[in-house]
PDB file of C-alpha atoms and ligand atoms in Angstrom:
ATOM      1  CA  MET A   8      -4.676 -19.224  -3.661  1.00 94.00           C
ATOM      2  CA  THR A   9      -2.359 -16.207  -3.366  1.00 96.00           C
ATOM      3  CA  SER A  10      -3.075 -14.184  -0.241  1.00 97.00           C
ATOM      4  CA  ILE A  11      -2.676 -10.449   0.268  1.00 98.00           C
ATOM      5  CA  ALA A  12      -2.402  -8.481   3.509  1.00 98.00           C
ATOM      6  CA  ILE A  13      -3.331  -4.812   3.281  1.00 98.00           C
ATOM      7  CA  PHE A  14      -1.534  -2.495   5.720  1.00 98.00           C
ATOM      8  CA  ALA A  15      -3.575   0.675   6.249  1.00 96.00           C
ATOM      9  CA  SER A  16      -4.133   3.198   9.018  1.00 91.00           C
ATOM     10  CA  GLY A  17      -6.516   5.752   7.584  1.00 86.00           C
ATOM     11  CA  THR A  18      -9.996   5.934   6.128  1.00 88.00           C
ATOM     12  CA  GLY A  19      -9.109   3.057   3.876  1.00 93.00           C
ATOM     13  CA  SER A  20     -10.639   4.154   0.587  1.00 96.00           C
ATOM     14  CA  ASN A  21      -7.839   2.387  -1.303  1.00 97.00           C
ATOM     15  CA  ALA A  22      -8.204  -0.673   0.910  1.00 97.00           C
ATOM     16  CA  ALA A  23     -11.927  -0.674   0.080  1.00 96.00           C
ATOM     17  CA  ARG A  24     -11.202  -0.615  -3.662  1.00 97.00           C
ATOM     18  CA  ILE A  25      -8.644  -3.406  -3.343  1.00 98.00           C
ATOM     19  CA  ILE A  26     -11.036  -5.568  -1.291  1.00 97.00           C
ATOM     20  CA  GLU A  27     -13.818  -4.942  -3.826  1.00 97.00           C
ATOM     21  CA  HIS A  28     -11.534  -5.803  -6.739  1.00 98.00           C
ATOM     22  CA  PHE A  29     -10.219  -9.091  -5.343  1.00 98.00           C
ATOM     23  CA  ALA A  30     -13.670 -10.220  -4.245  1.00 96.00           C
ATOM     24  CA  GLU A  31     -14.206 -10.820  -7.985  1.00 96.00           C
ATOM     25  CA  VAL A  32     -10.901 -12.659  -8.547  1.00 97.00           C
ATOM     26  CA  ASP A  33     -10.779 -16.436  -8.056  1.00 96.00           C
ATOM     27  CA  ASP A  34      -7.151 -17.162  -7.248  1.00 96.00           C
ATOM     28  CA  ILE A  35      -6.048 -14.064  -5.282  1.00 97.00           C
ATOM     29  CA  GLU A  36      -7.679 -12.953  -2.042  1.00 97.00           C
ATOM     30  CA  VAL A  37      -7.345 -10.233   0.581  1.00 98.00           C
ATOM     31  CA  ALA A  38      -6.849 -12.440   3.633  1.00 98.00           C
ATOM     32  CA  LEU A  39      -5.879  -9.901   6.292  1.00 98.00           C
ATOM     33  CA  VAL A  40      -5.939  -6.189   7.122  1.00 97.00           C
ATOM     34  CA  ILE A  41      -3.178  -4.846   9.358  1.00 97.00           C
ATOM     35  CA  CYS A  42      -3.707  -1.498  11.046  1.00 96.00           C
ATOM     36  CA  ASN A  43      -1.926   0.613  13.650  1.00 94.00           C
ATOM     37  CA  LYS A  44      -4.837   2.775  14.786  1.00 93.00           C
ATOM     38  CA  SER A  45      -7.790   1.391  16.728  1.00 91.00           C
ATOM     39  CA  THR A  46     -10.094   4.157  15.434  1.00 92.00           C
ATOM     40  CA  ALA A  47      -9.183   3.785  11.743  1.00 92.00           C
ATOM     41  CA  GLY A  48     -12.110   3.427   9.348  1.00 92.00           C
ATOM     42  CA  VAL A  49     -10.340   0.580   7.621  1.00 93.00           C
ATOM     43  CA  LEU A  50     -11.024  -1.744  10.591  1.00 94.00           C
ATOM     44  CA  GLN A  51     -14.760  -1.261  10.213  1.00 93.00           C
ATOM     45  CA  LEU A  52     -14.419  -1.842   6.511  1.00 93.00           C
ATOM     46  CA  ALA A  53     -12.548  -5.116   7.015  1.00 95.00           C
ATOM     47  CA  ALA A  54     -15.161  -6.295   9.525  1.00 95.00           C
ATOM     48  CA  GLU A  55     -17.967  -5.539   7.063  1.00 95.00           C
ATOM     49  CA  ALA A  56     -16.164  -7.482   4.342  1.00 95.00           C
ATOM     50  CA  GLY A  57     -15.585 -10.424   6.709  1.00 96.00           C
ATOM     51  CA  ILE A  58     -11.809 -10.028   6.520  1.00 97.00           C
ATOM     52  CA  PRO A  59      -9.802 -10.605   9.716  1.00 97.00           C
ATOM     53  CA  SER A  60      -7.783  -7.668  10.979  1.00 96.00           C
ATOM     54  CA  HIS A  61      -4.838  -7.268  13.294  1.00 95.00           C
ATOM     55  CA  LEU A  62      -4.026  -4.164  15.321  1.00 95.00           C
ATOM     56  CA  LEU A  63      -0.317  -3.388  15.538  1.00 94.00           C
ATOM     57  CA  ASP A  64       1.519  -2.138  18.558  1.00 91.00           C
ATOM     58  CA  ARG A  65       4.457   0.164  17.765  1.00 91.00           C
ATOM     59  CA  SER A  66       7.041  -1.361  20.079  1.00 90.00           C
ATOM     60  CA  THR A  67       6.160  -4.897  19.036  1.00 89.00           C
ATOM     61  CA  PHE A  68       6.351  -3.917  15.382  1.00 93.00           C
ATOM     62  CA  TYR A  69       9.848  -2.454  15.701  1.00 91.00           C
ATOM     63  CA  HIS A  70      11.355  -4.613  18.417  1.00 84.00           C
ATOM     64  CA  GLN A  71       9.979  -8.077  17.869  1.00 82.00           C
ATOM     65  CA  GLU A  72       9.059 -10.107  14.886  1.00 87.00           C
ATOM     66  CA  GLU A  73       5.635 -11.271  16.058  1.00 90.00           C
ATOM     67  CA  ILE A  74       4.030  -9.853  12.947  1.00 94.00           C
ATOM     68  CA  LEU A  75       5.866 -12.481  10.872  1.00 95.00           C
ATOM     69  CA  ASN A  76       3.990 -15.162  12.814  1.00 94.00           C
ATOM     70  CA  VAL A  77       0.697 -13.424  12.115  1.00 95.00           C
ATOM     71  CA  LEU A  78       1.527 -13.136   8.405  1.00 96.00           C
ATOM     72  CA  SER A  79       2.582 -16.761   8.307  1.00 96.00           C
ATOM     73  CA  GLN A  80      -0.545 -17.892  10.148  1.00 96.00           C
ATOM     74  CA  PHE A  81      -2.640 -16.278   7.395  1.00 97.00           C
ATOM     75  CA  ARG A  82      -0.260 -17.596   4.694  1.00 97.00           C
ATOM     76  CA  ILE A  83       0.330 -14.090   3.370  1.00 97.00           C
ATOM     77  CA  ASP A  84       2.267 -14.042   0.088  1.00 96.00           C
ATOM     78  CA  PHE A  85       2.081 -10.338  -0.678  1.00 97.00           C
ATOM     79  CA  ILE A  86       1.669  -7.036   1.178  1.00 98.00           C
ATOM     80  CA  ALA A  87      -0.037  -3.903  -0.175  1.00 98.00           C
ATOM     81  CA  LEU A  88       0.517  -0.721   1.816  1.00 98.00           C
ATOM     82  CA  ALA A  89      -2.415   1.673   1.422  1.00 97.00           C
ATOM     83  CA  GLY A  90      -2.067   4.708   3.641  1.00 94.00           C
ATOM     84  CA  PHE A  91       0.204   3.017   6.180  1.00 94.00           C
ATOM     85  CA  LEU A  92       2.456   5.686   7.677  1.00 89.00           C
ATOM     86  CA  TRP A  93       4.997   3.772   9.765  1.00 93.00           C
ATOM     87  CA  LEU A  94       8.366   2.950   8.264  1.00 94.00           C
ATOM     88  CA  ILE A  95       8.582  -0.781   7.502  1.00 96.00           C
ATOM     89  CA  PRO A  96      11.305  -2.374   9.663  1.00 95.00           C
ATOM     90  CA  PRO A  97      14.213  -4.171   7.940  1.00 95.00           C
ATOM     91  CA  TYR A  98      13.156  -7.692   9.010  1.00 95.00           C
ATOM     92  CA  LEU A  99       9.807  -7.226   7.264  1.00 96.00           C
ATOM     93  CA  VAL A 100      11.322  -5.629   4.153  1.00 96.00           C
ATOM     94  CA  SER A 101      13.607  -8.602   3.814  1.00 95.00           C
ATOM     95  CA  ALA A 102      10.903 -11.234   4.508  1.00 95.00           C
ATOM     96  CA  TYR A 103       8.760  -9.708   1.731  1.00 96.00           C
ATOM     97  CA  ASP A 104      11.532  -8.556  -0.588  1.00 95.00           C
ATOM     98  CA  GLY A 105       9.928  -7.918  -4.001  1.00 95.00           C
ATOM     99  CA  ARG A 106       6.508  -8.798  -2.581  1.00 96.00           C
ATOM    100  CA  MET A 107       5.451  -5.509  -1.000  1.00 98.00           C
ATOM    101  CA  LEU A 108       4.044  -2.487  -2.851  1.00 98.00           C
ATOM    102  CA  ASN A 109       3.107   1.002  -1.668  1.00 97.00           C
ATOM    103  CA  ILE A 110       1.147   3.765  -3.344  1.00 97.00           C
ATOM    104  CA  HIS A 111       2.324   7.365  -3.061  1.00 97.00           C
ATOM    105  CA  PRO A 112       0.101  10.311  -4.066  1.00 97.00           C
ATOM    106  CA  ALA A 113       2.689  12.159  -6.194  1.00 98.00           C
ATOM    107  CA  LEU A 114       5.126  11.579  -9.027  1.00 98.00           C
ATOM    108  CA  LEU A 115       8.168  10.187  -7.231  1.00 97.00           C
ATOM    109  CA  PRO A 116      11.021  10.919  -6.818  1.00 97.00           C
ATOM    110  CA  LYS A 117       9.458  14.357  -6.308  1.00 97.00           C
ATOM    111  CA  TYR A 118       7.434  14.980  -3.135  1.00 97.00           C
ATOM    112  CA  GLY A 119       8.397  11.786  -1.330  1.00 96.00           C
ATOM    113  CA  GLY A 120      10.270  10.922   1.846  1.00 92.00           C
ATOM    114  CA  LYS A 121       9.712  11.474   5.550  1.00 89.00           C
ATOM    115  CA  GLY A 122       6.897  13.921   6.323  1.00 91.00           C
ATOM    116  CA  MET A 123       5.536  13.754   2.782  1.00 95.00           C
ATOM    117  CA  TYR A 124       2.139  12.190   3.351  1.00 93.00           C
ATOM    118  CA  GLY A 125      -1.513  13.197   3.091  1.00 93.00           C
ATOM    119  CA  MET A 126      -2.203  16.863   2.436  1.00 96.00           C
ATOM    120  CA  HIS A 127       1.488  17.779   2.951  1.00 97.00           C
ATOM    121  CA  VAL A 128       2.185  16.252  -0.452  1.00 97.00           C
ATOM    122  CA  HIS A 129      -0.569  18.131  -2.278  1.00 98.00           C
ATOM    123  CA  GLN A 130       0.235  21.419  -0.527  1.00 98.00           C
ATOM    124  CA  ALA A 131       3.866  21.086  -1.650  1.00 98.00           C
ATOM    125  CA  VAL A 132       2.794  20.316  -5.230  1.00 98.00           C
ATOM    126  CA  LYS A 133       0.518  23.384  -5.202  1.00 98.00           C
ATOM    127  CA  ALA A 134       3.197  25.640  -3.677  1.00 97.00           C
ATOM    128  CA  ALA A 135       5.657  24.589  -6.386  1.00 97.00           C
ATOM    129  CA  GLY A 136       3.123  25.474  -9.133  1.00 97.00           C
ATOM    130  CA  GLU A 137       3.433  22.056 -10.782  1.00 98.00           C
ATOM    131  CA  ALA A 138       1.571  21.546 -14.066  1.00 98.00           C
ATOM    132  CA  GLU A 139       0.918  17.893 -13.224  1.00 98.00           C
ATOM    133  CA  SER A 140       0.760  15.437 -10.373  1.00 98.00           C
ATOM    134  CA  GLY A 141      -0.201  11.798 -10.123  1.00 98.00           C
ATOM    135  CA  ILE A 142       0.459   8.503  -8.400  1.00 98.00           C
ATOM    136  CA  SER A 143       3.496   6.274  -7.994  1.00 98.00           C
ATOM    137  CA  ILE A 144       3.248   2.606  -7.118  1.00 98.00           C
ATOM    138  CA  HIS A 145       6.583   1.300  -5.907  1.00 98.00           C
ATOM    139  CA  LEU A 146       8.328  -1.582  -4.217  1.00 97.00           C
ATOM    140  CA  VAL A 147       9.000  -1.049  -0.533  1.00 97.00           C
ATOM    141  CA  ASN A 148      12.523  -0.872   0.826  1.00 94.00           C
ATOM    142  CA  GLU A 149      13.939   0.441   4.092  1.00 91.00           C
ATOM    143  CA  ALA A 150      13.553   4.147   3.275  1.00 89.00           C
ATOM    144  CA  PHE A 151      10.319   6.094   2.819  1.00 88.00           C
ATOM    145  CA  ASP A 152       9.223   6.171  -0.844  1.00 88.00           C
ATOM    146  CA  GLU A 153      12.578   5.083  -2.301  1.00 92.00           C
ATOM    147  CA  GLY A 154      11.879   1.600  -3.686  1.00 94.00           C
ATOM    148  CA  SER A 155      11.706   1.052  -7.464  1.00 96.00           C
ATOM    149  CA  VAL A 156       8.689   2.633  -9.091  1.00 98.00           C
ATOM    150  CA  ILE A 157       6.727   0.072 -11.141  1.00 97.00           C
ATOM    151  CA  PHE A 158       3.815   2.273 -12.267  1.00 98.00           C
ATOM    152  CA  GLN A 159       2.881   5.948 -12.542  1.00 98.00           C
ATOM    153  CA  ALA A 160      -0.252   7.720 -13.766  1.00 98.00           C
ATOM    154  CA  ARG A 161      -0.522  11.478 -14.230  1.00 98.00           C
ATOM    155  CA  CYS A 162      -3.162  14.184 -14.013  1.00 98.00           C
ATOM    156  CA  GLN A 163      -2.953  17.728 -15.354  1.00 98.00           C
ATOM    157  CA  LEU A 164      -3.178  20.631 -12.915  1.00 98.00           C
ATOM    158  CA  ASN A 165      -4.147  24.213 -13.571  1.00 97.00           C
ATOM    159  CA  ALA A 166      -3.849  27.495 -11.704  1.00 95.00           C
ATOM    160  CA  ASP A 167      -7.320  27.084 -10.188  1.00 96.00           C
ATOM    161  CA  ASP A 168      -6.448  23.816  -8.486  1.00 98.00           C
ATOM    162  CA  THR A 169      -6.096  23.887  -4.707  1.00 98.00           C
ATOM    163  CA  ALA A 170      -4.358  21.281  -2.574  1.00 98.00           C
ATOM    164  CA  GLU A 171      -7.820  19.827  -1.972  1.00 98.00           C
ATOM    165  CA  THR A 172      -8.748  19.527  -5.676  1.00 98.00           C
ATOM    166  CA  ILE A 173      -5.299  18.073  -6.393  1.00 98.00           C
ATOM    167  CA  ARG A 174      -5.961  15.477  -3.681  1.00 98.00           C
ATOM    168  CA  ALA A 175      -9.280  14.583  -5.319  1.00 98.00           C
ATOM    169  CA  LYS A 176      -7.726  14.202  -8.791  1.00 98.00           C
ATOM    170  CA  VAL A 177      -4.928  12.039  -7.415  1.00 98.00           C
ATOM    171  CA  LEU A 178      -7.248   9.884  -5.298  1.00 98.00           C
ATOM    172  CA  LYS A 179      -9.316   9.153  -8.396  1.00 98.00           C
ATOM    173  CA  LEU A 180      -6.180   7.796 -10.079  1.00 98.00           C
ATOM    174  CA  GLU A 181      -5.356   5.723  -6.990  1.00 98.00           C
ATOM    175  CA  HIS A 182      -8.784   4.116  -7.014  1.00 98.00           C
ATOM    176  CA  ARG A 183      -8.640   3.508 -10.761  1.00 98.00           C
ATOM    177  CA  HIS A 184      -5.213   1.842 -10.843  1.00 98.00           C
ATOM    178  CA  TYR A 185      -3.902   0.420  -7.564  1.00 98.00           C
ATOM    179  CA  ALA A 186      -5.880  -2.842  -7.441  1.00 98.00           C
ATOM    180  CA  THR A 187      -5.193  -3.756 -11.071  1.00 98.00           C
ATOM    181  CA  VAL A 188      -1.492  -2.897 -10.764  1.00 98.00           C
ATOM    182  CA  ILE A 189      -1.346  -5.167  -7.682  1.00 98.00           C
ATOM    183  CA  GLU A 190      -3.066  -7.971  -9.589  1.00 98.00           C
ATOM    184  CA  ASP A 191      -0.781  -7.638 -12.630  1.00 97.00           C
ATOM    185  CA  TYR A 192       2.309  -7.503 -10.425  1.00 97.00           C
ATOM    186  CA  ILE A 193       1.251 -10.599  -8.463  1.00 97.00           C
ATOM    187  CA  ARG A 194       0.582 -12.508 -11.701  1.00 96.00           C
ATOM    188  CA  ASP A 195       3.748 -11.381 -13.500  1.00 93.00           C
ATOM    189  CA  VAL A 196       6.250 -11.470 -10.649  1.00 89.00           C
ATOM    190  CA  VAL A 197       5.046 -12.885  -7.344  1.00 79.00           C
ATOM    191  CA  MET A 198       3.369 -16.059  -8.579  1.00 86.00           C
ATOM    192  CA  SER A 199       6.378 -17.148 -10.623  1.00 82.00           C
ATOM    193  CA  ASP A 200       8.811 -16.266  -7.804  1.00 80.00           C
ATOM    194  CA  LEU A 201       6.793 -18.359  -5.370  1.00 79.00           C
ATOM    195  CA  LYS A 202       6.725 -21.258  -7.829  1.00 79.00           C
ATOM    196  CA  ASN A 203      10.507 -21.119  -8.203  1.00 80.00           C
ATOM    197  CA  SER A 204      11.190 -20.937  -4.466  1.00 77.00           C
ATOM    198  CA  ASP A 205      10.074 -23.106  -1.593  1.00 61.00           C
ATOM    199  CA  GLY A 206       6.841 -21.153  -1.510  1.00 52.00           C
ATOM    200  CA  GLY A 207       7.979 -18.268   0.649  1.00 49.00           C
ATOM    201  CA  VAL A 208       6.477 -17.035   3.872  1.00 51.00           C
ATOM    202  CA  GLY A 209       2.919 -17.633   2.786  1.00 48.00           C
ATOM    203  CA  SER A 210       3.292 -21.205   1.560  1.00 44.00           C
TER     204      SER A 210
HETATM  205  C1  LIG B 220      -3.514   7.722  -0.217  1.00 93.60           C
HETATM  206  O1  LIG B 220      -3.450   9.016  -0.726  1.00 93.60           O
HETATM  207  C2  LIG B 220      -2.238   6.970  -0.529  1.00 93.60           C
HETATM  208  O2  LIG B 220      -1.609   7.383  -1.694  1.00 93.60           O
HETATM  209  C3  LIG B 220      -1.372   7.305   0.641  1.00 93.60           C
HETATM  210  O3  LIG B 220      -2.252   7.375   1.737  1.00 93.60           O
HETATM  211  C4  LIG B 220      -3.561   7.732   1.302  1.00 93.60           C
HETATM  212  C5  LIG B 220      -4.518   6.728   1.852  1.00 93.60           C
HETATM  213  O4  LIG B 220      -5.855   7.088   1.637  1.00 93.60           O
HETATM  214  N1  LIG B 220      -0.279   6.353   0.769  1.00 93.60           N
HETATM  215  P1  LIG B 220      -7.006   6.078   1.963  1.00 93.60           P
HETATM  216  O5  LIG B 220      -6.942   5.748   3.457  1.00 93.60           O
HETATM  217  O6  LIG B 220      -6.808   4.845   1.128  1.00 93.60           O
HETATM  218  O7  LIG B 220      -8.281   6.782   1.614  1.00 93.60           O
END
């Protein structure tokens, strides 16, 4: 079994889609939800799906490596960030090098980086009068939104679109693609890497 941890801090609509998707897959499971906000909807969602969750504390996350023990305890092979806003610390980037994906609600490298999250992204796209927007799914490195992009999908925009309608178009693409891109990536890259190594953190 290959095990995924989802890191999320918001409403968790992407987390919900990912959980739903992998509930139908035999050899890959969502084994853990990691969250940094006690009021986040995603915690409720995890509880309803019977998936354990872990609430992160900021100073522990940045100054100790306790989270590696948690990930190891749940034999986590792969991390999917889905609306997780904290920068991933170097020790975690290196422990999951090539095994951590994020989804960004714009066509990177445009509209990424610090401060570019949520409605800020769609407002910037609207202000620039872009004719299209979309999603970018990328590997996670030590900078916000700078890891290699492995997948993009686009939607057309028109003059009538507002930041809110852009958000809705983009979210639809997120829900359509993120879970299947994660599954394909795990099958094509992560499973063979784990086979060729000593099994990695999650073995
Ligand atoms: C999504 O737009 C995603 O691209 C971004 O954060 C948002 C999370 O939304 N990284 P949700 O909590 O999954 O609904």
